[in-house]
Amino acid sequence: MFNDFKLVDNRPVYIQLKDYLKKMIMKGHLLEHQKLPSTRELSKLLLISRNTVLTAYADLEQEGLIYAIKGKGNFVGKVKTAKTPSIELNWKEKVNEVTLLADELDLMKHGVRWKKGMISFNSIAPDEKLFDVENFKRAFLTRMSIEGDIVLNYGYAKGYKPLIDYLLHYMEMKGVDISNKDILITNGFTEGLDILLSSLAKKSGRIICENPTHHAALKLFRLYGLDIYGIEMKDDGIDICEVEKILSEMDFDFAYLIPSYHNPTGIVTSSEKRTEIMKLFSKYQIPIVEDGFNEELRYSGSHLAPLLTFAGSGNNVIYISSFSKILFPGLRVGWILADKELIHCLESVKRARTIHTSTLDQAVLYQYLHDGYFEKYLKKAKSVYKKKYELAFHACNQYIPFQRMTGDGGLHLFIELAKGMNSRTLLEKCYEKGVVFSPGDVFYTDGRGSNTFRLGFSRLKEADILKGIKIIGDTLKNENGS
Amino acid sequence: MFNDFKLVDNRPVYIQLKDYLKKMIMKGHLLEHQKLPSTRELSKLLLISRNTVLTAYADLEQEGLIYAIKGKGNFVGKVKTAKTPSIELNWKEKVNEVTLLADELDLMKHGVRWKKGMISFNSIAPDEKLFDVENFKRAFLTRMSIEGDIVLNYGYAKGYKPLIDYLLHYMEMKGVDISNKDILITNGFTEGLDILLSSLAKKSGRIICENPTHHAALKLFRLYGLDIYGIEMKDDGIDICEVEKILSEMDFDFAYLIPSYHNPTGIVTSSEKRTEIMKLFSKYQIPIVEDGFNEELRYSGSHLAPLLTFAGSGNNVIYISSFSKILFPGLRVGWILADKELIHCLESVKRARTIHTSTLDQAVLYQYLHDGYFEKYLKKAKSVYKKKYELAFHACNQYIPFQRMTGDGGLHLFIELAKGMNSRTLLEKCYEKGVVFSPGDVFYTDGRGSNTFRLGFSRLKEADILKGIKIIGDTLKNENGS
């Protein structure tokens, strides 16, 4: 007994001893009323100080796990829990359909598994090697010294006030009229969209969006049982004639659009098309949910305002965004910028579901932004990603026999192969050669896109971008030649 | 022009200048093709270095907001956004019924407003003055130095592995059989419950719970449209005869119970009753959602295991908890501990809705726990709260003519006045004297409890606890005497 007690580093020894004894008691290796070794004996046996044993015993007594009898020593208390008959429910039968659908649509569970050493074009997450950890620490320490106790206690459902003010100003700099608008801070973009859907969607309501579109959004639309109408993407944005036609035919709960940097095609909606979109949806009084995805990662071209700017003082555009594709996605902070009255309603939904977003995340992000580290970091990130982008762009042109390639900036490119080609078959072959990417069909609203795929290059080394694209190209050419 | 440029502290000047110019351009105070002052002129005018102006101009050019003509200077670019006709939607009509209900049930919007200087018994949040900010900083810096870049990038939906392992061990120390169980980390307890409801609840399904019960849980049950069956609380826990009767009559999706430290009554369910509860719900194959609320804040008595421990290797208990009432609620970290297969399903729901919980929050919390700071902090917190508890307990006994008072530890007491008394009327009168508390009816499933209220004392000074309770008592006595 006691000879399997092993110490780990950097954890107080008295806690380790306490845990160890607790486990022995819980597992029934030390029985009720059994006498424990004296503190002197145990300290000698385990080669730890007697004080450590004393503290551990005192804690165990405080927790009601052992009891002391003066002059006699310490004894194990009553902890035995009457085990009741053990029941085996079949949880797959207990959960509802929405949960089973979430399980089925979960790409992380059903996608091709990346293995160490492979070249993966799956991710469009930022490259953590770029992270500015030192300035992040600095921002943390600054904020904690200003109001550490406030940061660590409950905050407000709407969000951390300094961050809200900062973001309002930030969006005003993009030309947004913020006079009758407000911001709700969410656990990243995804919670923002989820809250909106839970508020705006009516069961079997209709939603209009670009086709293809962001697959995580598409998944949520499906989980909410929405009827999804996808409209084709032209090179300057959504096909406006198709939009006009469908709006004249039926009503929609709302539209979901990604004009700034479209996921997955990487198309940036032109200024002219933005005007047309706004006119059309305003005419039919359909609200627009604008996904501000990667607005910050355009590498060229003139200023482009979000749809929300075009809306002026109108309240029909709801803007959702986050910095997760640029800054620190490990911090889950996104925001909804919309009509004041709507935000006031959504605030209650947020409170009911998650109380509020981590104040720590919000406060440190605020300080990081305020101190100007973001601007500095963005410059560095843009120059690195721009190089990768150009490299990937040229390599695709050189090696891949595509029918169409889109992607004007950002962290990914979208490839359309000739009709009849299948990107999943291609993926299988590339997988054998150590290269993976995202088959495009998951982005489509209507099962199309089997000849498309997305290449995310943000986290790859330049040499691997070249090598990977060449392998994909070679595989395609061999397939055609064979 | 430029004379309203004002600098704030601790933000790089070039960013402030850039923002200022951007705003001028966006608002149309600087027009397209208008020439900007030379960098020399502007530096002189604003009393800032020329380099600062150069950097700001370079950034604005990069963003496409200004353009340079060699030898001629800098000019405002094309940014004017064609404002489209501005639309005013009535959002109150656009949002669905659930959202309107969330708005209606939002206590923060409709409760009695606390004003500065008042004695508020509303809160059961921890006292931030107790927070151990220095050790929290230490834990942050330790974790960041170990894997700062990982902490800041995307994590896993299930949660941060070291934290999951820590919590599994932590729960094993409470006697839980973890062999076929797993943990999902959530944005606090509330998201955990929300995810469970979205997975287990069937529209107009039935749920059984204690009456009164946690009002945030009750709110969620209502938002999910559940049929709620509340069972009365005896002094040792739920009325088991009532439970037996109702279970024999009808089926339930699941039960929601708070055995450890019941909110709002503060009743700790006895070990005998726990056994009976487990036997009964197992017999009828009804899953139990166990809220581990404030298990850590009992000040006396012998060891009490959670229901999950009683379940042994069975899988019919789902345990949800967080440290938010003890440690740092500003960090939104909770967890669901349940059957492996169920957690595997819930993981997909979590991913679909919020991707994952803040890795920063999880990683720092993990380090704080691992380094033993929690144990140390808990001792201090317990001793402070115990004193407050005893003070409040005795003061209530002395001053308040209650019919029943419950609360065995924790951060609050629950008072039941004589039948016919109304705690909202009492609240109105106390409000005038600068004292507020939570009327108990919000905790009841069936509109009862108008003669009850909850007193949270965690954040009050000892003198204010005494003073506040005396005011409530005096007000009650005057009312009866008048």
Coordinates of C-alpha atoms in Angstrom, one line a residue, chain A residues 101-102 105-107 124 188-198 201 207-229 254-258 261-264 289-293 320 325 332 441-445 454, chain B residues 154 348 351-355:
Chain A
L101 CA -28.7 15.5 -38.3
A102 CA -26.0 17.5 -36.6
L105 CA -23.6 16.8 -41.1
D106 CA -20.5 17.1 -38.9
L107 CA -17.6 17.3 -41.4
I124 CA -8.5 28.4 -43.7
G188 CA -17.7 33.9 -32.5
F189 CA -19.5 34.4 -35.8
T190 CA -21.2 31.0 -35.5
E191 CA -23.1 31.8 -32.3
G192 CA -24.1 35.1 -33.9
L193 CA -25.6 33.2 -36.9
D194 CA -27.2 30.6 -34.6
I195 CA -28.9 33.3 -32.4
L196 CA -30.1 35.1 -35.5
L197 CA -31.5 31.9 -37.0
S198 CA -33.2 31.0 -33.7
A201 CA -36.3 31.5 -38.8
I207 CA -33.9 31.5 -47.0
I208 CA -32.0 32.8 -50.0
C209 CA -28.2 32.6 -50.3
E210 CA -25.3 32.4 -52.6
N211 CA -24.6 28.9 -54.1
P212 CA -22.1 27.7 -53.1
T213 CA -21.9 29.2 -49.6
H214 CA -20.2 28.8 -46.2
H215 CA -20.8 25.2 -45.2
A216 CA -21.1 25.9 -41.4
A217 CA -23.9 28.4 -42.2
L218 CA -25.5 25.8 -44.6
K219 CA -25.4 23.2 -41.8
L220 CA -27.2 25.6 -39.4
F221 CA -29.8 26.4 -42.0
R222 CA -30.4 22.6 -42.4
L223 CA -30.5 22.1 -38.6
Y224 CA -33.2 24.8 -38.4
G225 CA -35.2 23.0 -41.1
L226 CA -35.1 26.0 -43.5
D227 CA -36.0 25.7 -47.1
I228 CA -32.7 26.9 -48.8
Y229 CA -32.7 28.7 -52.2
F254 CA -34.1 36.6 -45.0
A255 CA -31.1 36.5 -47.3
Y256 CA -27.6 35.3 -46.2
L257 CA -24.8 36.9 -48.3
I258 CA -21.0 37.0 -48.1
Y261 CA -14.8 37.8 -49.5
H262 CA -17.1 35.0 -50.4
N263 CA -16.6 31.5 -48.9
P264 CA -15.8 29.2 -50.7
V289 CA -27.8 38.9 -43.1
E290 CA -24.3 40.1 -44.2
D291 CA -21.4 37.9 -43.3
G292 CA -18.4 40.2 -43.1
F293 CA -16.0 37.2 -43.6
I320 CA -22.2 39.5 -38.5
K325 CA -9.8 34.2 -39.6
R332 CA -14.4 33.1 -29.4
D441 CA -20.0 19.7 -52.8
V442 CA -20.3 20.4 -49.0
F443 CA -20.7 24.1 -49.9
Y444 CA -23.5 23.6 -52.3
T445 CA -27.2 24.0 -51.4
R454 CA -11.4 24.5 -52.1
Chain B
Y154 CA -8.8 27.0 -33.2
S348 CA -21.6 17.8 -33.1
R351 CA -19.6 22.4 -33.1
A352 CA -22.6 23.5 -35.3
R353 CA -23.6 26.2 -32.8
T354 CA -20.4 27.7 -31.3
I355 CA -17.5 25.8 -32.8

